[in-house]
Coordinates of N, CA and C in Angstrom, one line a residue:
Chain D
A155 N -24.0 -24.4 -1.3 CA -23.4 -24.4 0.3 C -23.4 -23.4 1.0
Q156 N -23.6 -23.6 2.3 CA -23.2 -22.5 3.4 C -21.9 -23.2 4.1
T157 N -21.1 -21.5 4.5 CA -20.2 -21.4 4.9 C -20.4 -21.1 6.5
V158 N -19.6 -20.9 7.7 CA -20.1 -19.9 8.6 C -18.3 -19.5 9.7
T159 N -18.4 -18.9 9.7 CA -17.2 -18.2 10.0 C -17.2 -17.3 11.2
Q160 N -16.2 -18.0 12.6 CA -16.2 -17.6 13.5 C -14.8 -16.9 14.1
S161 N -14.4 -15.8 13.7 CA -13.6 -15.1 13.2 C -12.0 -14.9 14.8
Q162 N -13.3 -15.5 16.1 CA -12.5 -15.4 17.3 C -12.4 -16.6 17.7
P163 N -11.0 -17.0 17.9 CA -10.9 -18.5 18.5 C -11.5 -18.4 19.9
E164 N -10.8 -17.1 20.7 CA -11.0 -17.5 22.3 C -11.1 -15.9 22.4
M165 N -12.2 -16.3 23.6 CA -12.3 -14.9 23.9 C -12.5 -15.2 25.5
S166 N -12.3 -14.0 26.2 CA -12.4 -13.9 27.7 C -13.3 -12.7 28.4
V167 N -13.6 -13.1 29.3 CA -14.7 -12.1 30.4 C -14.9 -12.0 31.4
Q168 N -14.2 -10.4 31.9 CA -15.1 -10.7 33.4 C -16.6 -11.4 34.0
E169 N -15.8 -11.7 35.2 CA -17.6 -12.2 35.8 C -18.5 -10.8 35.5
A170 N -20.1 -11.1 35.6 CA -20.3 -10.1 35.3 C -20.6 -9.1 34.0
E171 N -19.9 -8.6 33.7 CA -19.8 -7.9 32.3 C -19.9 -8.6 31.2
T172 N -19.8 -7.6 29.8 CA -20.8 -7.8 28.4 C -19.8 -8.3 27.9
V173 N -20.0 -10.2 27.3 CA -19.1 -9.9 26.0 C -20.1 -10.4 24.2
T174 N -19.0 -10.0 23.5 CA -19.9 -9.7 22.1 C -19.2 -10.9 21.3
L175 N -19.4 -12.4 20.4 CA -18.6 -12.9 20.0 C -19.8 -13.0 18.7
S176 N -18.2 -13.0 17.5 CA -18.7 -12.8 16.1 C -18.7 -13.9 15.6
C177 N -20.0 -13.9 14.3 CA -20.3 -14.5 13.1 C -20.7 -14.0 12.0
T178 N -19.9 -14.2 10.7 CA -20.5 -14.3 9.8 C -20.4 -15.9 9.0
Y179 N -21.9 -15.3 7.9 CA -22.5 -16.3 7.3 C -22.6 -16.0 6.0
D180 N -22.8 -17.2 5.1 CA -23.3 -17.1 3.8 C -23.6 -18.0 3.4
T181 N -25.3 -18.2 3.1 CA -26.1 -19.0 2.1 C -26.8 -18.3 1.3
S182 N -27.0 -19.9 0.1 CA -27.4 -18.8 -1.3 C -28.9 -19.0 -0.7
E183 N -29.8 -19.8 0.6 CA -31.0 -19.8 0.6 C -31.4 -18.6 0.5
S184 N -32.9 -18.2 0.5 CA -33.6 -17.6 1.5 C -34.7 -18.4 2.5
D185 N -35.0 -18.7 2.8 CA -35.2 -19.3 3.9 C -34.2 -19.7 4.6
Y186 N -34.4 -19.2 5.7 CA -32.7 -20.4 6.8 C -33.1 -20.0 8.2
Y187 N -32.4 -20.7 9.5 CA -32.3 -20.1 10.8 C -31.0 -19.5 10.9
L188 N -30.9 -19.3 12.3 CA -29.5 -19.3 12.5 C -29.2 -19.5 14.3
F189 N -28.3 -20.1 14.6 CA -28.4 -21.1 15.5 C -26.7 -20.3 16.8
W190 N -27.0 -19.6 17.9 CA -25.9 -20.4 18.4 C -25.9 -21.3 19.7
Y191 N -25.3 -22.7 19.5 CA -25.2 -23.1 20.6 C -23.8 -23.6 21.5
K192 N -23.8 -23.6 22.7 CA -22.6 -24.4 23.8 C -22.6 -25.1 23.7
Q193 N -21.1 -25.7 23.7 CA -20.6 -27.2 24.1 C -19.5 -27.1 25.4
P194 N -20.0 -27.1 26.5 CA -19.1 -27.3 27.6 C -18.2 -28.8 27.4
P195 N -17.7 -28.3 28.8 CA -16.3 -29.9 28.4 C -17.4 -31.1 28.6
S196 N -18.2 -31.2 28.8 CA -19.6 -32.6 28.8 C -19.6 -33.0 27.3
R197 N -19.4 -32.3 26.5 CA -19.5 -32.4 25.3 C -21.0 -32.4 25.2
Q198 N -22.1 -32.2 25.7 CA -23.4 -31.9 25.5 C -24.1 -30.5 24.7
M199 N -23.7 -30.8 23.6 CA -24.5 -29.0 22.4 C -25.8 -28.9 22.8
I200 N -25.9 -27.7 23.7 CA -27.2 -27.1 24.0 C -27.0 -25.8 23.2
L201 N -28.7 -25.5 22.7 CA -29.3 -24.8 22.2 C -29.0 -23.2 23.2
V202 N -28.5 -21.9 23.0 CA -28.3 -20.5 23.3 C -29.8 -19.9 23.2
I203 N -29.7 -20.0 21.9 CA -30.6 -18.7 21.0 C -31.0 -18.8 19.4
R204 N -32.1 -18.8 19.1 CA -32.4 -19.5 17.4 C -33.2 -17.8 16.9
Q205 N -32.7 -17.9 16.0 CA -32.6 -16.4 14.5 C -33.5 -17.2 13.7
E206 N -34.6 -16.6 13.3 CA -35.3 -17.5 11.6 C -35.3 -15.7 10.9
A207 N -34.4 -16.3 9.4 CA -33.9 -15.1 8.7 C -34.8 -14.1 8.4
Y208 N -36.1 -14.8 8.2 CA -37.3 -13.7 7.8 C -37.8 -12.8 9.1
K209 N -37.4 -12.9 10.5 CA -37.9 -11.9 11.2 C -36.5 -10.9 11.2
Q210 N -36.8 -9.4 11.7 CA -36.0 -8.5 11.7 C -35.5 -8.8 12.9
Q211 N -36.7 -8.4 13.4 CA -36.4 -8.4 15.8 C -35.4 -9.8 15.7
N212 N -34.6 -8.5 16.5 CA -33.4 -9.6 17.1 C -33.8 -10.5 18.2
A213 N -33.6 -11.6 17.9 CA -34.0 -12.7 19.4 C -33.2 -12.3 20.5
T214 N -34.0 -12.6 22.0 CA -33.0 -12.2 23.0 C -34.2 -13.3 23.8
E215 N -33.0 -14.3 24.7 CA -33.3 -15.1 25.6 C -32.4 -14.6 26.7
N216 N -33.4 -14.3 28.3 CA -32.6 -13.8 29.1 C -31.5 -12.8 28.9
R217 N -30.3 -13.1 29.8 CA -29.1 -12.6 28.9 C -28.2 -12.6 28.3
F218 N -29.0 -13.6 27.1 CA -28.0 -13.5 25.6 C -29.4 -13.2 24.7
S219 N -28.5 -12.4 23.9 CA -29.1 -11.5 22.6 C -28.4 -12.1 21.2
V220 N -28.9 -11.7 20.0 CA -28.1 -11.2 19.3 C -28.3 -10.0 18.3
N221 N -27.3 -9.6 17.4 CA -27.5 -8.6 16.4 C -27.4 -9.2 15.0
F222 N -28.5 -9.5 14.4 CA -29.2 -10.3 13.1 C -28.8 -9.2 12.1
Q223 N -27.8 -9.2 11.2 CA -27.8 -7.9 9.8 C -27.9 -9.1 8.5
K224 N -28.7 -8.9 8.2 CA -29.0 -10.0 6.7 C -28.2 -9.7 5.9
A225 N -28.1 -8.3 5.7 CA -27.5 -7.4 4.6 C -26.3 -8.0 4.8
A226 N -25.8 -8.1 6.1 CA -24.3 -8.4 6.1 C -24.3 -9.3 6.5
K227 N -25.2 -10.3 6.3 CA -24.6 -11.4 6.9 C -23.8 -11.9 8.4
S228 N -24.4 -11.0 9.1 CA -23.5 -11.4 10.3 C -24.6 -11.3 11.2
F229 N -24.1 -12.4 12.6 CA -25.0 -12.7 13.5 C -23.9 -13.2 14.8
S230 N -24.0 -11.9 15.2 CA -23.4 -11.8 16.7 C -24.3 -12.2 17.8
L231 N -23.2 -12.9 18.7 CA -24.1 -13.1 19.9 C -23.7 -12.9 21.3
K232 N -24.7 -11.6 22.0 CA -24.0 -11.0 23.1 C -24.6 -11.3 24.9
I233 N -23.7 -11.5 25.8 CA -24.2 -12.2 26.4 C -23.5 -11.4 27.3
S234 N -24.9 -10.9 28.3 CA -24.8 -10.0 29.2 C -24.6 -10.4 31.3
D235 N -24.1 -9.7 31.3 CA -23.8 -10.3 33.3 C -23.3 -12.1 33.2
S236 N -22.3 -12.1 33.1 CA -21.9 -13.3 32.0 C -21.4 -14.1 33.8
Q237 N -21.3 -15.1 33.5 CA -21.2 -16.0 34.7 C -20.3 -17.6 34.5
L238 N -20.6 -17.6 35.6 CA -18.8 -18.9 35.4 C -19.5 -19.7 34.8
G239 N -20.7 -19.8 34.9 CA -21.3 -21.0 33.8 C -21.3 -21.1 32.2
D240 N -20.9 -19.4 32.2 CA -21.4 -19.5 31.2 C -19.8 -20.3 29.9
A241 N -18.9 -20.3 30.2 CA -17.6 -21.2 30.0 C -17.8 -21.8 28.8
A242 N -17.1 -22.3 28.1 CA -18.0 -22.8 26.5 C -17.0 -22.7 25.8
M243 N -17.4 -23.6 25.1 CA -17.6 -23.6 23.5 C -18.5 -23.0 22.7
Y244 N -18.6 -21.6 22.5 CA -20.1 -21.2 21.9 C -19.4 -21.8 19.8
F245 N -21.0 -22.5 19.5 CA -20.8 -22.8 18.0 C -21.9 -21.6 17.4
C246 N -22.0 -20.7 16.4 CA -22.6 -20.6 15.4 C -23.0 -21.5 13.9
V247 N -24.5 -21.1 13.8 CA -24.2 -22.6 13.2 C -25.9 -22.2 12.1
S248 N -25.7 -22.0 10.9 CA -27.3 -21.7 10.3 C -27.3 -23.5 9.8
N249 N -28.6 -22.9 9.6 CA -29.7 -24.5 9.1 C -30.1 -23.5 7.9
A250 N -30.2 -24.5 6.7 CA -30.8 -24.2 5.1 C -31.3 -25.5 4.7
G251 N -32.8 -26.2 4.9 CA -33.0 -27.1 3.7 C -32.4 -28.6 5.4
N252 N -31.8 -29.4 4.9 CA -32.0 -30.7 6.3 C -30.2 -30.9 6.4
M253 N -29.5 -29.8 6.8 CA -27.9 -29.0 7.0 C -27.9 -28.2 8.2
L254 N -27.3 -29.2 9.6 CA -26.9 -27.8 10.0 C -25.1 -27.7 9.8
T255 N -24.7 -26.0 9.5 CA -23.3 -26.1 9.4 C -23.0 -24.6 10.3
F256 N -21.7 -26.1 10.5 CA -21.1 -24.9 11.8 C -20.2 -24.4 12.0
G257 N -19.8 -23.0 12.4 CA -18.1 -22.3 12.5 C -17.4 -23.0 13.5
G258 N -16.6 -22.9 13.0 CA -15.1 -23.1 13.9 C -15.3 -23.4 15.2
G259 N -16.1 -22.3 16.3 CA -16.5 -22.2 17.4 C -15.6 -21.3 17.9
T260 N -15.9 -20.5 19.0 CA -15.3 -19.9 19.9 C -15.3 -20.0 21.4
R261 N -14.3 -20.5 21.9 CA -13.0 -20.3 23.1 C -13.9 -19.8 24.5
L262 N -15.2 -19.3 25.3 CA -15.6 -18.4 26.0 C -15.2 -18.7 27.1
M263 N -13.8 -17.7 27.7 CA -13.5 -17.9 29.3 C -13.8 -16.9 29.8
V264 N -14.0 -17.3 31.1 CA -15.1 -16.4 32.7 C -14.5 -16.3 33.5
K265 N -13.6 -15.3 33.6 CA -12.8 -15.0 34.8 C -13.3 -14.2 36.4
P266 N -13.3 -15.3 37.4 CA -13.9 -14.5 38.5 C -13.9 -13.4 39.4
Chain P
G54 N -36.6 -41.7 25.8 CA -36.2 -41.0 27.2 C -36.2 -39.1 27.4
A55 N -35.3 -39.1 28.4 CA -35.3 -37.4 28.3 C -34.9 -37.1 27.4
G56 N -33.6 -37.4 26.6 CA -32.6 -36.6 25.8 C -32.6 -37.4 24.7
V57 N -31.8 -37.1 24.1 CA -30.8 -38.3 23.0 C -29.9 -39.1 23.4
S58 N -30.0 -40.3 23.8 CA -28.6 -40.5 24.3 C -27.3 -41.8 23.0
Q59 N -26.5 -41.2 23.2 CA -25.3 -42.2 22.3 C -24.8 -43.0 23.6
S60 N -24.3 -44.5 22.8 CA -24.0 -45.2 23.2 C -22.7 -46.1 22.4
P61 N -21.1 -46.3 22.5 CA -20.6 -46.0 23.9 C -20.5 -44.5 24.2
R62 N -19.8 -44.3 25.2 CA -19.6 -42.7 25.4 C -18.4 -42.4 24.8
Y63 N -17.3 -44.0 25.3 CA -16.1 -44.0 24.8 C -15.7 -45.2 24.3
K64 N -14.9 -44.6 22.9 CA -14.8 -46.2 22.5 C -13.3 -45.9 21.8
V65 N -12.6 -47.1 22.3 CA -10.7 -47.4 21.6 C -10.5 -48.6 20.8
A66 N -10.6 -48.0 19.3 CA -10.7 -49.0 19.0 C -8.9 -49.3 17.8
K67 N -8.9 -50.8 17.7 CA -7.0 -50.8 16.7 C -7.4 -50.5 15.3
R68 N -6.4 -50.3 14.9 CA -6.7 -49.5 13.5 C -7.2 -51.0 12.4
G69 N -7.9 -50.8 11.5 CA -8.6 -51.9 11.1 C -9.9 -52.6 12.2
Q70 N -9.8 -52.2 12.7 CA -11.3 -52.9 13.5 C -12.6 -52.4 12.7
D71 N -13.6 -53.1 13.0 CA -14.4 -52.0 12.4 C -15.5 -51.9 14.0
V72 N -16.5 -51.1 13.8 CA -16.9 -50.0 15.3 C -18.8 -50.1 15.4
A73 N -19.0 -50.0 15.8 CA -20.8 -49.1 15.6 C -20.8 -48.4 16.9
L74 N -21.8 -47.5 16.3 CA -22.0 -46.4 17.6 C -24.0 -46.5 17.3
R75 N -24.5 -46.1 18.6 CA -25.9 -46.1 18.7 C -25.7 -44.8 19.5
C76 N -27.0 -44.4 18.7 CA -27.8 -42.9 19.2 C -29.3 -43.5 19.4
D77 N -30.1 -43.1 19.8 CA -31.1 -43.0 20.6 C -31.6 -41.9 20.2
P78 N -32.4 -41.4 19.4 CA -33.1 -40.2 19.8 C -34.0 -39.8 20.7
I79 N -35.1 -38.8 20.4 CA -36.2 -38.5 21.9 C -37.0 -39.1 20.6
S80 N -38.3 -39.8 21.7 CA -39.0 -40.8 21.0 C -39.9 -39.3 19.9
G81 N -40.2 -40.1 19.1 CA -41.3 -39.1 18.5 C -40.5 -38.3 17.2
H82 N -38.8 -38.3 17.5 CA -38.6 -37.6 16.7 C -38.0 -38.1 15.5
V83 N -38.4 -37.2 14.3 CA -38.8 -37.5 12.5 C -37.3 -37.6 12.0
S84 N -36.9 -36.7 12.6 CA -35.2 -36.3 11.7 C -34.4 -36.9 12.6
L85 N -33.2 -37.2 12.1 CA -32.0 -37.8 12.6 C -30.9 -37.3 11.5
F86 N -29.2 -36.9 12.6 CA -28.6 -36.8 11.8 C -27.0 -37.0 12.8
W87 N -26.4 -37.5 12.0 CA -25.0 -37.6 13.0 C -23.9 -36.6 12.2
Y88 N -23.0 -36.3 12.8 CA -22.0 -35.6 12.9 C -20.4 -35.7 13.5
Q89 N -19.4 -35.6 12.6 CA -18.2 -35.5 12.9 C -17.6 -35.1 13.7
Q90 N -16.7 -34.4 15.1 CA -16.0 -33.4 15.5 C -14.7 -33.8 15.5
A91 N -13.7 -33.5 15.2 CA -12.8 -33.4 15.4 C -11.8 -32.5 16.6
L92 N -10.9 -32.7 16.9 CA -10.7 -32.3 17.9 C -10.5 -31.1 17.7
G93 N -11.1 -29.6 18.4 CA -10.9 -28.6 18.6 C -11.8 -27.5 17.5
Q94 N -12.0 -28.9 16.2 CA -12.9 -27.7 15.7 C -14.6 -28.1 15.7
G95 N -15.3 -27.4 14.6 CA -16.6 -27.3 14.9 C -17.4 -28.9 14.3
P96 N -18.4 -29.2 14.6 CA -19.2 -30.6 14.0 C -19.2 -30.4 12.4
E97 N -19.1 -31.1 11.9 CA -19.2 -32.3 9.9 C -20.0 -32.7 10.2
F98 N -21.1 -32.2 9.2 CA -21.9 -33.5 8.4 C -22.3 -34.4 7.8
L99 N -22.7 -35.4 8.8 CA -22.5 -36.7 7.7 C -23.0 -37.5 7.5
T100 N -24.9 -37.4 7.7 CA -25.8 -37.9 7.2 C -27.3 -37.4 8.2
Y101 N -28.0 -37.8 7.3 CA -29.8 -37.5 7.7 C -30.7 -38.5 7.2
F102 N -30.9 -38.9 8.2 CA -32.0 -39.6 8.6 C -33.2 -38.4 8.7
Q103 N -34.7 -39.1 7.8 CA -36.3 -38.6 8.2 C -36.7 -40.3 8.2
N104 N -37.7 -40.3 9.6 CA -37.7 -41.5 9.8 C -37.4 -42.6 9.1
E105 N -37.3 -43.8 9.0 CA -36.3 -45.0 8.6 C -35.3 -44.5 6.9
A106 N -36.0 -43.3 6.6 CA -35.0 -43.4 5.3 C -33.8 -41.5 4.9
Q107 N -32.9 -42.9 4.3 CA -31.8 -42.0 4.8 C -31.7 -40.8 3.2
L108 N -32.1 -39.4 3.6 CA -32.2 -38.1 3.0 C -31.1 -37.6 2.3
D109 N -29.9 -37.9 3.2 CA -28.5 -37.2 3.1 C -27.5 -38.1 3.7
K110 N -26.7 -38.7 2.2 CA -25.3 -39.1 2.8 C -24.1 -38.5 2.6
S111 N -24.3 -37.3 2.1 CA -22.9 -36.6 1.3 C -21.8 -36.5 2.2
G112 N -22.5 -36.2 3.3 CA -21.0 -36.2 4.5 C -20.3 -37.1 4.8
L113 N -20.6 -38.8 4.2 CA -20.1 -39.7 5.0 C -18.6 -38.9 3.9
P114 N -17.5 -39.8 5.0 CA -16.2 -39.5 4.4 C -15.9 -40.5 3.7
S115 N -16.4 -41.7 3.3 CA -15.7 -43.0 2.4 C -16.5 -43.8 2.4
D116 N -16.4 -44.9 2.0 CA -17.4 -46.0 1.8 C -17.2 -47.2 2.9
R117 N -16.5 -46.6 3.6 CA -16.2 -47.3 4.9 C -17.1 -46.7 6.2
F118 N -17.6 -46.0 5.3 CA -19.1 -45.2 7.1 C -20.2 -45.8 6.3
F119 N -21.2 -46.2 7.1 CA -22.4 -46.5 6.7 C -23.1 -46.3 7.7
A120 N -24.5 -45.6 7.3 CA -26.0 -45.4 8.7 C -26.9 -46.3 8.5
E121 N -27.7 -46.3 9.3 CA -28.9 -46.8 8.9 C -30.0 -46.8 10.2
R122 N -31.2 -47.0 9.9 CA -32.1 -46.4 10.8 C -33.6 -47.5 10.6
P123 N -33.4 -48.1 10.6 CA -34.1 -49.1 10.4 C -35.8 -49.6 10.6
E124 N -36.0 -48.9 11.7 CA -37.5 -48.4 12.2 C -37.7 -47.1 12.6
G125 N -37.4 -46.5 12.1 CA -37.5 -44.3 12.3 C -37.2 -44.8 14.0
S126 N -36.6 -45.5 14.5 CA -35.6 -45.3 15.4 C -34.8 -45.1 16.3
V127 N -34.4 -45.8 16.5 CA -32.6 -46.1 16.9 C -31.9 -45.9 16.0
S128 N -30.8 -45.6 15.4 CA -29.4 -45.3 15.0 C -28.3 -46.0 15.2
T129 N -27.4 -46.8 13.5 CA -26.2 -47.2 14.1 C -25.3 -46.6 12.8
L130 N -24.0 -45.9 13.5 CA -23.0 -45.3 12.2 C -22.0 -46.0 12.5
K131 N -21.5 -47.3 11.5 CA -20.6 -48.2 11.9 C -19.8 -47.8 10.9
I132 N -18.7 -48.1 11.6 CA -17.7 -47.6 10.6 C -16.8 -48.8 10.4
Q133 N -16.1 -49.5 9.4 CA -15.2 -50.2 8.9 C -13.9 -50.0 9.2
R134 N -13.0 -50.9 8.9 CA -11.9 -50.9 9.2 C -10.8 -49.8 9.2
T135 N -12.0 -49.5 10.4 CA -10.4 -48.2 11.0 C -9.8 -47.4 11.2
Q136 N -9.4 -46.6 10.5 CA -8.3 -45.8 10.4 C -7.7 -44.7 11.2
Q137 N -6.8 -44.2 12.0 CA -6.2 -42.7 12.8 C -7.2 -42.4 12.6
E138 N -7.4 -41.3 11.1 CA -7.8 -40.5 11.1 C -9.6 -40.5 11.3
D139 N -9.8 -41.3 11.5 CA -11.2 -41.7 11.7 C -11.8 -41.0 13.5
S140 N -10.6 -40.9 13.8 CA -10.4 -40.6 15.4 C -11.0 -39.2 15.6
A141 N -12.4 -39.1 16.9 CA -13.2 -37.9 16.5 C -14.5 -38.6 17.9
V142 N -14.7 -36.9 17.8 CA -16.7 -37.2 18.3 C -17.5 -37.8 17.8
Y143 N -18.3 -38.7 17.6 CA -18.9 -38.5 16.3 C -20.9 -38.1 17.6
L144 N -21.8 -37.0 17.1 CA -22.4 -36.7 17.5 C -23.4 -37.1 16.8
C145 N -24.8 -37.0 17.5 CA -26.3 -37.8 17.3 C -27.0 -36.3 17.1
A146 N -27.7 -36.2 16.8 CA -29.3 -35.1 17.1 C -30.4 -35.6 16.3
S147 N -30.8 -34.9 17.3 CA -32.8 -35.7 16.6 C -33.6 -34.2 17.1
S148 N -34.5 -33.8 15.6 CA -34.9 -33.0 15.7 C -37.1 -33.4 15.9
R149 N -37.8 -32.7 16.0 CA -39.4 -33.0 15.7 C -39.4 -32.8 14.4
D150 N -39.1 -32.2 14.1 CA -39.7 -32.0 12.4 C -39.1 -32.3 10.6
R151 N -39.6 -32.6 10.2 CA -38.6 -32.3 8.8 C -37.4 -31.7 9.2
G152 N -37.7 -30.1 9.1 CA -36.3 -29.4 9.4 C -36.0 -29.3 9.8
Y153 N -35.7 -28.1 10.8 CA -34.1 -27.9 12.1 C -35.3 -26.3 12.6
T154 N -35.8 -26.8 13.3 CA -36.6 -25.9 14.4 C -35.8 -25.4 15.7
E155 N -35.1 -27.3 15.8 CA -34.0 -27.1 17.1 C -33.7 -28.7 16.7
A156 N -32.7 -29.0 17.4 CA -32.3 -29.9 16.9 C -31.3 -30.2 18.3
F157 N -32.2 -31.6 19.1 CA -31.5 -32.1 20.3 C -30.0 -33.2 20.1
F158 N -29.2 -32.6 20.6 CA -28.0 -33.4 20.9 C -27.8 -34.8 21.7
G159 N -27.2 -35.6 21.8 CA -26.3 -36.3 22.5 C -25.2 -36.0 22.6
Q160 N -24.6 -36.8 23.7 CA -22.9 -36.2 24.4 C -22.2 -36.8 23.5
G161 N -22.7 -37.2 22.5 CA -21.2 -37.7 21.3 C -20.7 -39.1 22.1
T162 N -20.0 -39.9 21.2 CA -19.0 -40.9 21.4 C -18.0 -41.1 21.1
R163 N -16.5 -40.5 21.8 CA -15.6 -40.4 21.3 C -14.8 -41.7 21.1
L164 N -14.7 -41.7 19.5 CA -13.3 -42.3 19.4 C -12.0 -42.5 19.2
T165 N -11.6 -43.3 19.4 CA -9.8 -42.9 19.3 C -9.6 -44.6 18.6
V166 N -8.5 -44.4 17.7 CA -8.1 -45.6 17.0 C -6.9 -45.9 16.9
V167 N -6.7 -46.5 17.6 CA -4.8 -47.0 18.3 C -3.9 -47.9 16.6

C-alpha cells in the first residue's frame, strides 16, 4: 500500500517570491516515481514535475524544482519567481505498479 | 485527439438513476485509469485498463460501479442506482506505456446526485 501526505492544506506566496510545498510518502516498492500535479479551477490535472526514485539528482523544470530525500521519504516542491498563473491545487503523487496515489492537496494562492 | 476527452462535463442525476460517463483517451495510449475526486480532496483510484483488459478494479466502491473498454480505446464508467455519496468529479487518465511514466488527465465529469 502507498500513502501520500501533504500537511499544508493552504499556502500563500507573494508574486515573484519563492514558496515550498511539502510532501511525505510511504511505499514498500523499491522502484517508483513521484510527481507533482497542478489542478487549476478548470479541473484539468497538469503534470508539473517528475522524479524517478532511482535517480539521486533532484528534478528541475524551469521555475519548479524538487527536494527529494529518499531515506526520509520526503518530496517537496519549490516554486521560484511565483506567478499569478501558479495559483491552483497542487497534488503530490506516488506511483508504484499501476496505481497513482494522490495526497490530499495544497491550495496555493498567489498575491499580486 | 490532442488530449483526453471526457463527456459529459456535468451530469445531474436523480437518486436511483443509472449514469454512463465516457472517456476518450489519447490515441494509441495503452493504459487507462479512472479516479473519483470528492470535493476538496485528492483523487482516489477506481480502476485500471491495459488495452481492453481490466487489470485492477480494486478501487470500485461497490458493485453498482462498472467500467469497460471493449476495443481498447474509449472507456465507459457506469454507475447503477446512483446515490448521493456518488456525487464527485470522475477523472479519466491515459498513459502511453504499461506503467506510469506520465499520465494525461481529462477535465473530468462532475456528477451531482439529487
